[in-house]
CSV table of C-alpha atoms in Angstrom, one decimal:
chain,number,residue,atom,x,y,z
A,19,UNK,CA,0.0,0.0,0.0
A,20,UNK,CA,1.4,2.9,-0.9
A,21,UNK,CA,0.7,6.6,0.4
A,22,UNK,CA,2.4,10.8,-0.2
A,23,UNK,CA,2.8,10.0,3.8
A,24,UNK,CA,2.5,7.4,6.6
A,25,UNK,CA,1.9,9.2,10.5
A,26,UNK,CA,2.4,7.0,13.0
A,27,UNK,CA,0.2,7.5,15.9
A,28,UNK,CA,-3.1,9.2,15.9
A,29,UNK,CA,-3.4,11.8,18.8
A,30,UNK,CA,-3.3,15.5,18.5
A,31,UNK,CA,-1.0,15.3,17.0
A,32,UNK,CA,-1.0,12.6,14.0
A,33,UNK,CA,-5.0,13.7,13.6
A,34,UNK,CA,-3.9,17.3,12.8
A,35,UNK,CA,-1.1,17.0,10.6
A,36,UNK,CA,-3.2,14.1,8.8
A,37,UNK,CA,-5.9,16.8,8.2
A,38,UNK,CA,-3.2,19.4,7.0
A,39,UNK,CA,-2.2,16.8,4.4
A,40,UNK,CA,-5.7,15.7,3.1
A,41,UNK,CA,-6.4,19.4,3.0
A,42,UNK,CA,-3.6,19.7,0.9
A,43,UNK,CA,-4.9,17.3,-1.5
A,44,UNK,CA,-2.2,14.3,-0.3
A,45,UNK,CA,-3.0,10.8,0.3
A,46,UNK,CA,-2.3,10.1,4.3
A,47,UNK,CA,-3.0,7.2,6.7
A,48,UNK,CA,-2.6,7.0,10.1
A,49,UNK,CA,-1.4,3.9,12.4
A,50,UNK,CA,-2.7,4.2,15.5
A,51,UNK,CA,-2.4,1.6,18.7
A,52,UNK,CA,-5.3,2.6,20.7
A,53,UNK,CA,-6.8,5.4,23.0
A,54,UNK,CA,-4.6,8.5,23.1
A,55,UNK,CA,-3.9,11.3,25.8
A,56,UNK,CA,-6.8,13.3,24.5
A,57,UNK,CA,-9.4,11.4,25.8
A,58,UNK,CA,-7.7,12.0,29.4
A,59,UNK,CA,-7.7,15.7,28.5
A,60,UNK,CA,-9.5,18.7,29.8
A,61,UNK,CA,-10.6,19.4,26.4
A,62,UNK,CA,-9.1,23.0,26.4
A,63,UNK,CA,-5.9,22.9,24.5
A,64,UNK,CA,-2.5,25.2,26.3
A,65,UNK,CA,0.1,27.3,24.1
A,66,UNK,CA,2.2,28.7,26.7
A,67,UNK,CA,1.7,29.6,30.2
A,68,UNK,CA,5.1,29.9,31.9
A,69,UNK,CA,8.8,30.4,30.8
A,70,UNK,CA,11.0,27.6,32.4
A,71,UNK,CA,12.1,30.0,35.3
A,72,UNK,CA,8.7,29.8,36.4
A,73,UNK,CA,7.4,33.7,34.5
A,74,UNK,CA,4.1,33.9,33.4
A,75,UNK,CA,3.2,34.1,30.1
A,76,UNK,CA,0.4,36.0,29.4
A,77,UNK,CA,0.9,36.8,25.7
A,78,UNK,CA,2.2,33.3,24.6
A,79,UNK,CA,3.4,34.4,21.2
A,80,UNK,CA,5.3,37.7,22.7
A,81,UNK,CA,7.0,35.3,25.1
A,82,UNK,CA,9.1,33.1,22.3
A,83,UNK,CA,12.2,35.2,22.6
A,84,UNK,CA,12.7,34.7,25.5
A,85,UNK,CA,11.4,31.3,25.7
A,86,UNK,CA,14.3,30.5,22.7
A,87,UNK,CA,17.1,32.1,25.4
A,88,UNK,CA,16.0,29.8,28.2
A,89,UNK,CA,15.2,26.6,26.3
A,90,UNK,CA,16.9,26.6,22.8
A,91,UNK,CA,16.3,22.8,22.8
A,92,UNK,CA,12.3,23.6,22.6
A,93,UNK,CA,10.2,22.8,19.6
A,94,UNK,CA,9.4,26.6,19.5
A,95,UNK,CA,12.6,27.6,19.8
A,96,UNK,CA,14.1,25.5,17.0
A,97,UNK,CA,11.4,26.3,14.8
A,98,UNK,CA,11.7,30.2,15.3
A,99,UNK,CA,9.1,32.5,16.5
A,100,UNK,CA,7.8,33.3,13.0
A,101,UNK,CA,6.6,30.1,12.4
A,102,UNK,CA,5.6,29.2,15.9
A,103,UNK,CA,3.2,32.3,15.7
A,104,UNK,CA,2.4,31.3,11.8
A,105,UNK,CA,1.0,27.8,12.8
A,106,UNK,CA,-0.4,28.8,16.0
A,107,UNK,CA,-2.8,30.6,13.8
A,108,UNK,CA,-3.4,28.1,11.7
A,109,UNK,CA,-4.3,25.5,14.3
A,110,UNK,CA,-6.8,28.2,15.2
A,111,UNK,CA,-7.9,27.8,12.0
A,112,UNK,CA,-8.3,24.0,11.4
A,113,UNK,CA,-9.8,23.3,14.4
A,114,UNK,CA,-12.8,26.1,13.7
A,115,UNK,CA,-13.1,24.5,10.5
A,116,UNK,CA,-13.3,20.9,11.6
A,117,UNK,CA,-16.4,21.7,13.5
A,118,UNK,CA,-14.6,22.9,16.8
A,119,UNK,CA,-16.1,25.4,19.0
A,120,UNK,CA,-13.5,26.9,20.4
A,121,UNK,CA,-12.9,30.2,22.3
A,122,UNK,CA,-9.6,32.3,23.2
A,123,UNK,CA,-6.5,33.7,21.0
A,124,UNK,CA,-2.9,33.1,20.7
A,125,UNK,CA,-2.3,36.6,21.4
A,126,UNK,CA,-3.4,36.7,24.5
A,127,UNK,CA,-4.1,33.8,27.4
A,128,UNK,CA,-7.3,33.5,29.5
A,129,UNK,CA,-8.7,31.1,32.4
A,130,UNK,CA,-10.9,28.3,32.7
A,131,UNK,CA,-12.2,27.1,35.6
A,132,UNK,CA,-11.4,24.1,36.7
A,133,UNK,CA,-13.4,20.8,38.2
A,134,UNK,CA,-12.4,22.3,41.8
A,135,UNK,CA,-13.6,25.9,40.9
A,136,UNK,CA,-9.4,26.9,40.3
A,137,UNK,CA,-8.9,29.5,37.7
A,138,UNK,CA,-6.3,27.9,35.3
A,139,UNK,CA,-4.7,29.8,32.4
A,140,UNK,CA,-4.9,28.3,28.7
A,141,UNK,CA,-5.1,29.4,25.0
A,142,UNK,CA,-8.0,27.5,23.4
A,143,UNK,CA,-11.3,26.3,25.8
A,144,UNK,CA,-14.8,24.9,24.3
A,145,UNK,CA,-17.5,27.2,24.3
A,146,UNK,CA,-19.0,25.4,26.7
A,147,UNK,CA,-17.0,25.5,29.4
A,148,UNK,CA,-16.6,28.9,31.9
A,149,UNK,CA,-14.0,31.0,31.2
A,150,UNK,CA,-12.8,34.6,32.7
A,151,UNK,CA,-10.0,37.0,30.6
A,152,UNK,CA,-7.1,38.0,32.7
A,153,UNK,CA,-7.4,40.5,35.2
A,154,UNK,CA,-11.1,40.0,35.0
A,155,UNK,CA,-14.0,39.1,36.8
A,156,UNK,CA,-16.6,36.2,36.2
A,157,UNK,CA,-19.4,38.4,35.7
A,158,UNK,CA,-22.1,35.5,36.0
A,159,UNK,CA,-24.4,36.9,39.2
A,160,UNK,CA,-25.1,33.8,40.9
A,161,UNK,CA,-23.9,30.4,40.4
A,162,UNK,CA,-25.7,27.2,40.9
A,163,UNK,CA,-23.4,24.4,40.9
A,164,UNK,CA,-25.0,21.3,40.6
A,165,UNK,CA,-23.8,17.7,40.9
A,166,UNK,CA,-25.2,14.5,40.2
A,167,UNK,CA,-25.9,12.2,43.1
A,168,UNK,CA,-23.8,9.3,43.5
A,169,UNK,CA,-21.0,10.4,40.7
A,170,UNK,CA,-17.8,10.9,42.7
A,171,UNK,CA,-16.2,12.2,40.0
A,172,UNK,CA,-17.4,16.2,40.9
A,173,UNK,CA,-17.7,17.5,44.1
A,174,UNK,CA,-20.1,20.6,43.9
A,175,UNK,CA,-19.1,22.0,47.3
A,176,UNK,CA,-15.6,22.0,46.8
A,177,UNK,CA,-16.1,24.0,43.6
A,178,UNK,CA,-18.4,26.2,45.4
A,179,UNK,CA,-16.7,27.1,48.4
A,180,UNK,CA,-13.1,27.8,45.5
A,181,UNK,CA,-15.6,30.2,43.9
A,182,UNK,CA,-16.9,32.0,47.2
A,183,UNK,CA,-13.2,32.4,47.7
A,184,UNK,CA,-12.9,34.5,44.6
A,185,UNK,CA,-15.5,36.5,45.6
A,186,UNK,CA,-18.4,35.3,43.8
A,187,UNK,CA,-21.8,34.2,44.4
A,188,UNK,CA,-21.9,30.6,44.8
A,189,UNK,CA,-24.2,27.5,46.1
A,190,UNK,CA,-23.8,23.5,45.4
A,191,UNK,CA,-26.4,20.9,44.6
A,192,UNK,CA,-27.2,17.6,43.7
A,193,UNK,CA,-29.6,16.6,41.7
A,194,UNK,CA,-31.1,12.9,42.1
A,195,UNK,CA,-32.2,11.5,38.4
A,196,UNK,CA,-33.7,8.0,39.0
A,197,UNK,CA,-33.1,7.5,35.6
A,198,UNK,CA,-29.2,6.6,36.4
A,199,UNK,CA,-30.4,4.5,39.4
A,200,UNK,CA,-29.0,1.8,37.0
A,201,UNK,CA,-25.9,3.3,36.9
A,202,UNK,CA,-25.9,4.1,40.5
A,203,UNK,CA,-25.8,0.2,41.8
A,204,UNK,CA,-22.2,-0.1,40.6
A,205,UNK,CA,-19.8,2.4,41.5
A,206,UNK,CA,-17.3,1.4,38.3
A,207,UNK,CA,-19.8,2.2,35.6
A,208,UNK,CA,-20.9,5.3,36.8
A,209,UNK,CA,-18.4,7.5,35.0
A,210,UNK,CA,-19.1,10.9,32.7
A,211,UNK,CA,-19.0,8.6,29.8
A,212,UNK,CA,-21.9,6.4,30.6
A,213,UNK,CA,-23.9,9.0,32.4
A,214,UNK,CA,-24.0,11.3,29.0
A,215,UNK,CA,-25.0,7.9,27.2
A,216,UNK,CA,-28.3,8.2,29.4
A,217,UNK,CA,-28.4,12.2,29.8
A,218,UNK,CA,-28.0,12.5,26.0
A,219,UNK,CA,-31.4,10.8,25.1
A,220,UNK,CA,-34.0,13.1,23.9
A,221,UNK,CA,-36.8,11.1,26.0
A,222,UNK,CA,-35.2,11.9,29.1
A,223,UNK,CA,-34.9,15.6,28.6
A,224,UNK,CA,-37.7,16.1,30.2
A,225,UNK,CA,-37.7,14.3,33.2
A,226,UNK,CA,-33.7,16.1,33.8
A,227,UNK,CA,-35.0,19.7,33.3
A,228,UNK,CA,-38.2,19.0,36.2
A,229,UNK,CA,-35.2,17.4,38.3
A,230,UNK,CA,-32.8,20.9,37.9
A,231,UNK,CA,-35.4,23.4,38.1
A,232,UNK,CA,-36.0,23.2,41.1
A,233,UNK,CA,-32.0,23.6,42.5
A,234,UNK,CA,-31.5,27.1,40.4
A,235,UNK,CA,-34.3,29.1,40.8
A,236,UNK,CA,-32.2,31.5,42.5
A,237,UNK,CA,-28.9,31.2,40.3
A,238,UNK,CA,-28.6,33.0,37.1
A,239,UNK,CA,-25.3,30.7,36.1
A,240,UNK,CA,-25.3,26.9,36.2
A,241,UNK,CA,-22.3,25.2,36.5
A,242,UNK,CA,-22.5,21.0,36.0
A,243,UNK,CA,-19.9,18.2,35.6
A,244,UNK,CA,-19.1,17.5,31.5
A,245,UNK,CA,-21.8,14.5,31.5
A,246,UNK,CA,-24.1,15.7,28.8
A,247,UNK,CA,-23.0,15.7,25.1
A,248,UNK,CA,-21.1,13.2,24.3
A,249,UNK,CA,-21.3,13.0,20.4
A,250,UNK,CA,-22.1,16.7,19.9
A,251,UNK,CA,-23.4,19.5,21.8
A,252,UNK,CA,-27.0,19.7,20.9
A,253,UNK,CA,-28.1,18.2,24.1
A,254,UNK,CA,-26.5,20.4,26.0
A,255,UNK,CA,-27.7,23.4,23.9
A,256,UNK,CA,-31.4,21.9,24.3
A,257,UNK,CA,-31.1,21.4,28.0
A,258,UNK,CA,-29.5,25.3,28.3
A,259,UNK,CA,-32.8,26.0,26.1
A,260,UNK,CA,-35.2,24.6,28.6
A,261,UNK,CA,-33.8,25.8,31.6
A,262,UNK,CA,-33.5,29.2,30.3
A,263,UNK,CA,-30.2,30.5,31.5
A,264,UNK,CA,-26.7,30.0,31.1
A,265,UNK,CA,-25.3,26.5,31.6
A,266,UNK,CA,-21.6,25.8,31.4
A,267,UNK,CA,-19.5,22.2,31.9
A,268,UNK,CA,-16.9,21.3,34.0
A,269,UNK,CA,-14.4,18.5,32.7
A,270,UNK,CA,-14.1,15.7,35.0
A,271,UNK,CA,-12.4,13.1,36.1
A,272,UNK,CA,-11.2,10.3,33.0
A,273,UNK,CA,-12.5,9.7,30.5
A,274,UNK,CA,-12.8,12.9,29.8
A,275,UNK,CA,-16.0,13.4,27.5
A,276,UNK,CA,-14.7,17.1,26.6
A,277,UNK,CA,-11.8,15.4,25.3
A,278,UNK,CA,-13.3,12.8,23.6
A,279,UNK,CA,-15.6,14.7,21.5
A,280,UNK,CA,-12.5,16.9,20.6
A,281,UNK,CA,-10.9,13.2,19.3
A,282,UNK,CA,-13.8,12.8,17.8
A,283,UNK,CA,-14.6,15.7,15.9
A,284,UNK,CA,-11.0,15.7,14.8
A,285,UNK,CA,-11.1,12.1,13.3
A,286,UNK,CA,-14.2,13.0,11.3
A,287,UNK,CA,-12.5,15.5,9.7
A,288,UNK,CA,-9.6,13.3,9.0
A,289,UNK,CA,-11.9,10.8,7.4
A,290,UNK,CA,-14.3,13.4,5.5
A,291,UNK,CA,-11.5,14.4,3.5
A,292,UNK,CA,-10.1,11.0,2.7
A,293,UNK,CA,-7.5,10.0,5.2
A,294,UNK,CA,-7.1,6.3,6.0
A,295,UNK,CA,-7.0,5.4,9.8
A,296,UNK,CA,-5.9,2.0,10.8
A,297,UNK,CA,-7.1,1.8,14.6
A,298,UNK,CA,-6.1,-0.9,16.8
A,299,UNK,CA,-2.6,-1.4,14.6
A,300,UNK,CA,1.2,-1.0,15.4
A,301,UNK,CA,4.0,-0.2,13.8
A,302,UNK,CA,6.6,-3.5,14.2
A,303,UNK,CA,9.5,-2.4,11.8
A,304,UNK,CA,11.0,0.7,9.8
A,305,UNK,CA,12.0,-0.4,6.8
A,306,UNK,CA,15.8,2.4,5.6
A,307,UNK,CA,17.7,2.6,2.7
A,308,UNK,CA,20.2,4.9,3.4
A,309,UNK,CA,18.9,8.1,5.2
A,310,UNK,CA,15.7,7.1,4.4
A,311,UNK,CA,12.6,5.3,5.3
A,312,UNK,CA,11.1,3.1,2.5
A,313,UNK,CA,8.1,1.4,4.4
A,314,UNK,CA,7.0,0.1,7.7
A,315,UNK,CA,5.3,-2.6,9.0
A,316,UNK,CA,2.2,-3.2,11.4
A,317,UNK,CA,0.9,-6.2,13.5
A,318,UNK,CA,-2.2,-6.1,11.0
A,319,UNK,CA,-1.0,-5.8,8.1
A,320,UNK,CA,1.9,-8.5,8.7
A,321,UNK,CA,4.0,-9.0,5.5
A,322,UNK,CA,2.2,-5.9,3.3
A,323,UNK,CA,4.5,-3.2,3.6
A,324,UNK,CA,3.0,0.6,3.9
A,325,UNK,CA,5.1,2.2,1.5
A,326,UNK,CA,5.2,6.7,1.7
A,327,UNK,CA,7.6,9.2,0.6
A,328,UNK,CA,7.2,10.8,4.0
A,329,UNK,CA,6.9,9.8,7.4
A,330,UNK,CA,5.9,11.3,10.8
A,331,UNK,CA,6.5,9.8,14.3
A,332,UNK,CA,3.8,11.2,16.5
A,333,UNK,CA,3.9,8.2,19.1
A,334,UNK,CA,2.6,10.3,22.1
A,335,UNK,CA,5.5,9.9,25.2
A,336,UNK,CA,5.7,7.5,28.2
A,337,UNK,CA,1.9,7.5,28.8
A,338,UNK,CA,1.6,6.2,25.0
A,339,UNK,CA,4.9,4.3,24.7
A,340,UNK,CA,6.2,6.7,22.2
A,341,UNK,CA,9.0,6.8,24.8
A,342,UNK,CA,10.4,3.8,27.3
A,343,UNK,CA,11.8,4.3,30.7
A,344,UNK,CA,13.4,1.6,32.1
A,345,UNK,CA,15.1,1.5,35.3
A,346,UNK,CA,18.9,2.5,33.8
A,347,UNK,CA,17.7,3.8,30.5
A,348,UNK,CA,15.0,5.8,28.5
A,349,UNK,CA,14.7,4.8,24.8
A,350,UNK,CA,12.4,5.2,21.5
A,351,UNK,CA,11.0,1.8,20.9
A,352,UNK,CA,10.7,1.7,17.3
A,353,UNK,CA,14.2,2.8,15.8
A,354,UNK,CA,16.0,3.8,19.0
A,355,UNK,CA,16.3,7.2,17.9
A,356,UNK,CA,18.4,9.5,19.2
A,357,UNK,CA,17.2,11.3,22.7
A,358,UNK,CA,17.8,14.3,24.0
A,359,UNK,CA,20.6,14.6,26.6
A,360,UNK,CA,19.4,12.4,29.5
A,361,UNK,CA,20.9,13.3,33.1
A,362,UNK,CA,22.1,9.5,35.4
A,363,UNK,CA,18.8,8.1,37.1
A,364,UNK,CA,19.2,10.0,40.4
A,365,UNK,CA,18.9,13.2,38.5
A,366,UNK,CA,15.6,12.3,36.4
A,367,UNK,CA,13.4,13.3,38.8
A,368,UNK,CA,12.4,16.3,41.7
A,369,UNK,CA,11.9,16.0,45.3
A,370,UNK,CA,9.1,18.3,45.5
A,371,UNK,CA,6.3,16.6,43.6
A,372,UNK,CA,4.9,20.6,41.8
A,373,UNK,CA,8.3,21.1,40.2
A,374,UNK,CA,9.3,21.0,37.3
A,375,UNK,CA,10.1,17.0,36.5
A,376,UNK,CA,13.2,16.4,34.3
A,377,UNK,CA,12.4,13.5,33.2
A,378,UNK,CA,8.6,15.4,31.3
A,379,UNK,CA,11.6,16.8,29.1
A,380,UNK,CA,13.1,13.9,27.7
A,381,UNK,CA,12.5,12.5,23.9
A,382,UNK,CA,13.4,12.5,20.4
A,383,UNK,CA,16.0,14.3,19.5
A,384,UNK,CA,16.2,16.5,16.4
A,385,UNK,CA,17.4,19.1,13.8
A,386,UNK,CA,15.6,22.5,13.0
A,387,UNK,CA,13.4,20.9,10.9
A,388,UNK,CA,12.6,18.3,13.3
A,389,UNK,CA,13.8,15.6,11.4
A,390,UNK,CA,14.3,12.9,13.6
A,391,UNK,CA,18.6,12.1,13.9
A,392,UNK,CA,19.8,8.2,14.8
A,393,UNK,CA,23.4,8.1,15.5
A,394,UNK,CA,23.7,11.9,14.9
A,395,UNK,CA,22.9,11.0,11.2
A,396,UNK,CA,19.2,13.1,10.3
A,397,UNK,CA,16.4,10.8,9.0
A,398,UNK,CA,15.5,13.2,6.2
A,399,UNK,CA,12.1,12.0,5.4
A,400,UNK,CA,10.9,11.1,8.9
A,401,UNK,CA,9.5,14.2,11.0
A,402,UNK,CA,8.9,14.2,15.0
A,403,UNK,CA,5.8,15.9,16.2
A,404,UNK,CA,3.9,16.1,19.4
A,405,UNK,CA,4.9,14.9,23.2
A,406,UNK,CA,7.3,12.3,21.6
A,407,UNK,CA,9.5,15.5,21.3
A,408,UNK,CA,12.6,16.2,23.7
A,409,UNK,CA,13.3,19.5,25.2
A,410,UNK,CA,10.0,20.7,26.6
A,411,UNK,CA,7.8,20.5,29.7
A,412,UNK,CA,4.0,20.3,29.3
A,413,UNK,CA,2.5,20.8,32.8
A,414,UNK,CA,4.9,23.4,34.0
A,415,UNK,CA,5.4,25.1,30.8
A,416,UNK,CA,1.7,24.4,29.9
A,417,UNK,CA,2.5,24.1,26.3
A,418,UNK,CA,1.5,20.5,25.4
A,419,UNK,CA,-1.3,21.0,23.1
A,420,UNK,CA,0.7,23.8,21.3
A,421,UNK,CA,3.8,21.5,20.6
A,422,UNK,CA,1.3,19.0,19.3
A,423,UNK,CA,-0.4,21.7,17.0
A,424,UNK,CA,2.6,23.3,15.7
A,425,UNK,CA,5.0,20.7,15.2
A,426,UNK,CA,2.3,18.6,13.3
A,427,UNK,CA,1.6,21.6,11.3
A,428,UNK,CA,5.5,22.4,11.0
A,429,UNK,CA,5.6,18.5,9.5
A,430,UNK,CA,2.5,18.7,7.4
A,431,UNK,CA,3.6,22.1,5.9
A,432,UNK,CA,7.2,20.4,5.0
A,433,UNK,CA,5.6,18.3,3.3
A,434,UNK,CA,3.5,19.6,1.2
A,435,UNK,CA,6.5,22.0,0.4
A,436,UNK,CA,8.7,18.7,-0.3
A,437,UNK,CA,5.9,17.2,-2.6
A,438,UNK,CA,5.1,20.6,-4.3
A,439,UNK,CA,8.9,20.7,-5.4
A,440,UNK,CA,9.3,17.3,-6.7
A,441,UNK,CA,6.2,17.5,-8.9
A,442,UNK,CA,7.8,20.8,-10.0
A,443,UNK,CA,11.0,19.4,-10.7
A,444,UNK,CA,9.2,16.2,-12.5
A,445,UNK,CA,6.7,18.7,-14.6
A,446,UNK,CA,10.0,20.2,-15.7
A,447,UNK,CA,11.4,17.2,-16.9
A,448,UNK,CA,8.4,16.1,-19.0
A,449,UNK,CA,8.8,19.4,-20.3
């Protein structure tokens, strides 16, 4: 089977640059092993919150300057602000056309509020989910919080009483629904997943709204846990309808349905503009000749080679296996690709659990292109994107999503340069 390009891994990441590619006309697929980091995400997507000596960001892109001095090994930093702010735009772009309702800017950060009522600064957030602009505040007169009784997964008080602290108006409920008494009997199954499977029924719309009423009559906000809207957001825009006042969602705990729909909407996409996915499969063996790869093979697709001119490695890091920590060493499973510098073991973590981790940092090393190197030697058809990357820190940095976004973009863009030439270059041969 042969393909313009191969991604291996279908996160953020691979789904992205697979829908820059398509978009670009170019025949893609994606290999991907199973459930990926988004579904354990928040749903709200980070660019840059913090420089690595701890300053906050607060305009992201004005930030990559000095971002570059204190961390020259960082995607953004190799790449160069220019294109850093030139695909941060663009991501803003593809995910509004996908189907994405997103709010914020890359010029400027803004809060969400958490699933304990924290105010946590981002880029991107879903429409439905509360957010405040810095050095603002929540103008939403009084806020019902309301839980569901018997999910543990949201605690309405705590949010509540986080919300009081910032000064605003704030009261916790639960609301019983006897329709989830099912549910209810086994502590495992009740999870925002399965409750939305029940919640997102039309025929028990009705018998929700008579249970809510009731709790908000005196709010003007409602606040609930992300439990409603699992494969698009019209049941939550009908319930907002019949309650008649502003209703917003709080992620919870994983699976995170926020998250999922984001995966969702994103594969979709993918697949509505012709891009192969091969779920459930693995890549088993890269195929070189010389400093390049030829094909690869997966556990489905035993001896039938996938054949590309260009290849991207998006295998997610440890919590995906992209990366490998054993006890003495930390490697890349498929090729053993060259890592970025790696301290001894005793220096690969912090003692205080909220710092800044140094092993989060660790992964593939590369050149400016990020072009993956083995041996020191550059892989010249085989580009690096996403949290397999060496050289940043997500959490502290809070610049996960954006490294996904813009390296995949930085990969898909190459590409379609790489391909644009060659077709030149052959056009002027015919000629």
């Amino acid at each position: 089977m042969k393909y313009d390009t191969v991604v291996m891994g279908g996160g953020l990441a691979g789904l992205i640059c697979g829908i820059r590619l398509t978009q670009s006309g170019l025949s893609c697929a994606i290999v991907s092993a199973g459930q990926n980091a988004l579904h354990f995400s928040s749903g709200s997507l980070d660019l840059l919150t913090h420089l690595p000596d701890g300053q906050v960001a607060e305009n992201p892109l004005a930030m990559l300057d000095a971002l570059s001095e204190q961390a020259p090994a960082h995607p953004y930093s190799l790449l160069g602000a220019d294109k850093v702010t030139q695909f941060a735009h663009m991501a803003q772009s593809i995910l509004q056309q996908s189907g994405i309702r997103l709010k914020g800017s890359c010029e400027e950060n803004h809060y969400r509020i958490t699933p304990l009522g924290h105010k946590r600064m981002t880029w991107l957030s879903p429409e439905s989910v509360p957010t405040v602009g810095l050095h603002q505040q929540m103008d939403s007169g009084k806020i019902a919080v309301v839980g569901i009784e018997g999910f543990l997964d949201f605690q309405p008080q705590m949010v509540a009483d986080e919300l009081q602290r910032e000064g605003l108006q704030a009261s916790a409920h639960y609301v019983h629904l006897p329709l989830l008494d099912r549910l209810r009997e086994n502590p495992s199954e009740f999870r925002a997943v399965n409750v939305a499977r029940w919640l997102d029924r039309p025929e028990n719309m009705a018998e929700i709204v008579e249970e809510i009423t009731p709790l908000i009559a005196d709010s003007d906000t409602i606040f609930m846990p992300a439990c409603i809207g699992l494969d698009s957001e019209e049941p939550l825009l009908e319930l907002q309808k019949r309650l008649g006042k502003p209703l917003y969602l709080l992620p919870t705990l994983p699976p995170s349905l926020l998250g999922i729909r984001l995966h969702e909407t994103l594969l979709k996409q993918f697949r509505r503009q012709g891009g192969i996915l091969m779920p459930g499969d693995k890549v088993t063996s890269v195929n070189c000749v010389g400093s390049r790869i030829e094909s690869i093979q997966t556990r489905n697709h035993g001896n039938i080679s996938l054949k590309a001119k260009q290849f991207v490695l998006a295998t997610g890091s440890f919590f995906n296996n992209g990366l490998v920590a054993k006890f003495d060493r930390v490697y890349e499973p498929l090729m053993n690709l060259d890592l970025c510098e790696i301290s001894e073991r005793a220096k690969w973590t912090h003692k205080e659990f909220f710092a800044s981790q140094p092993y989060m940092a660790f992964g593939v090393k590369t050149d400016r292109l990020l072009r993956a190197k083995k041996q020191g030697e550059v892989i010249e058809n085989l580009y690096v994107a996403g949290a397999v990357l060496g050289g940043f820190d997500p959490l502290t940095q809070g610049c996960g999503a954006g490294v996904s976004l813009i390296s995949a973009l930085h990969a898909a863009n190459e590409i379609v340069n790489e391909l644009d030439k060659n077709k030149a270059v052959q056009a002027e041969v015919v000629q």
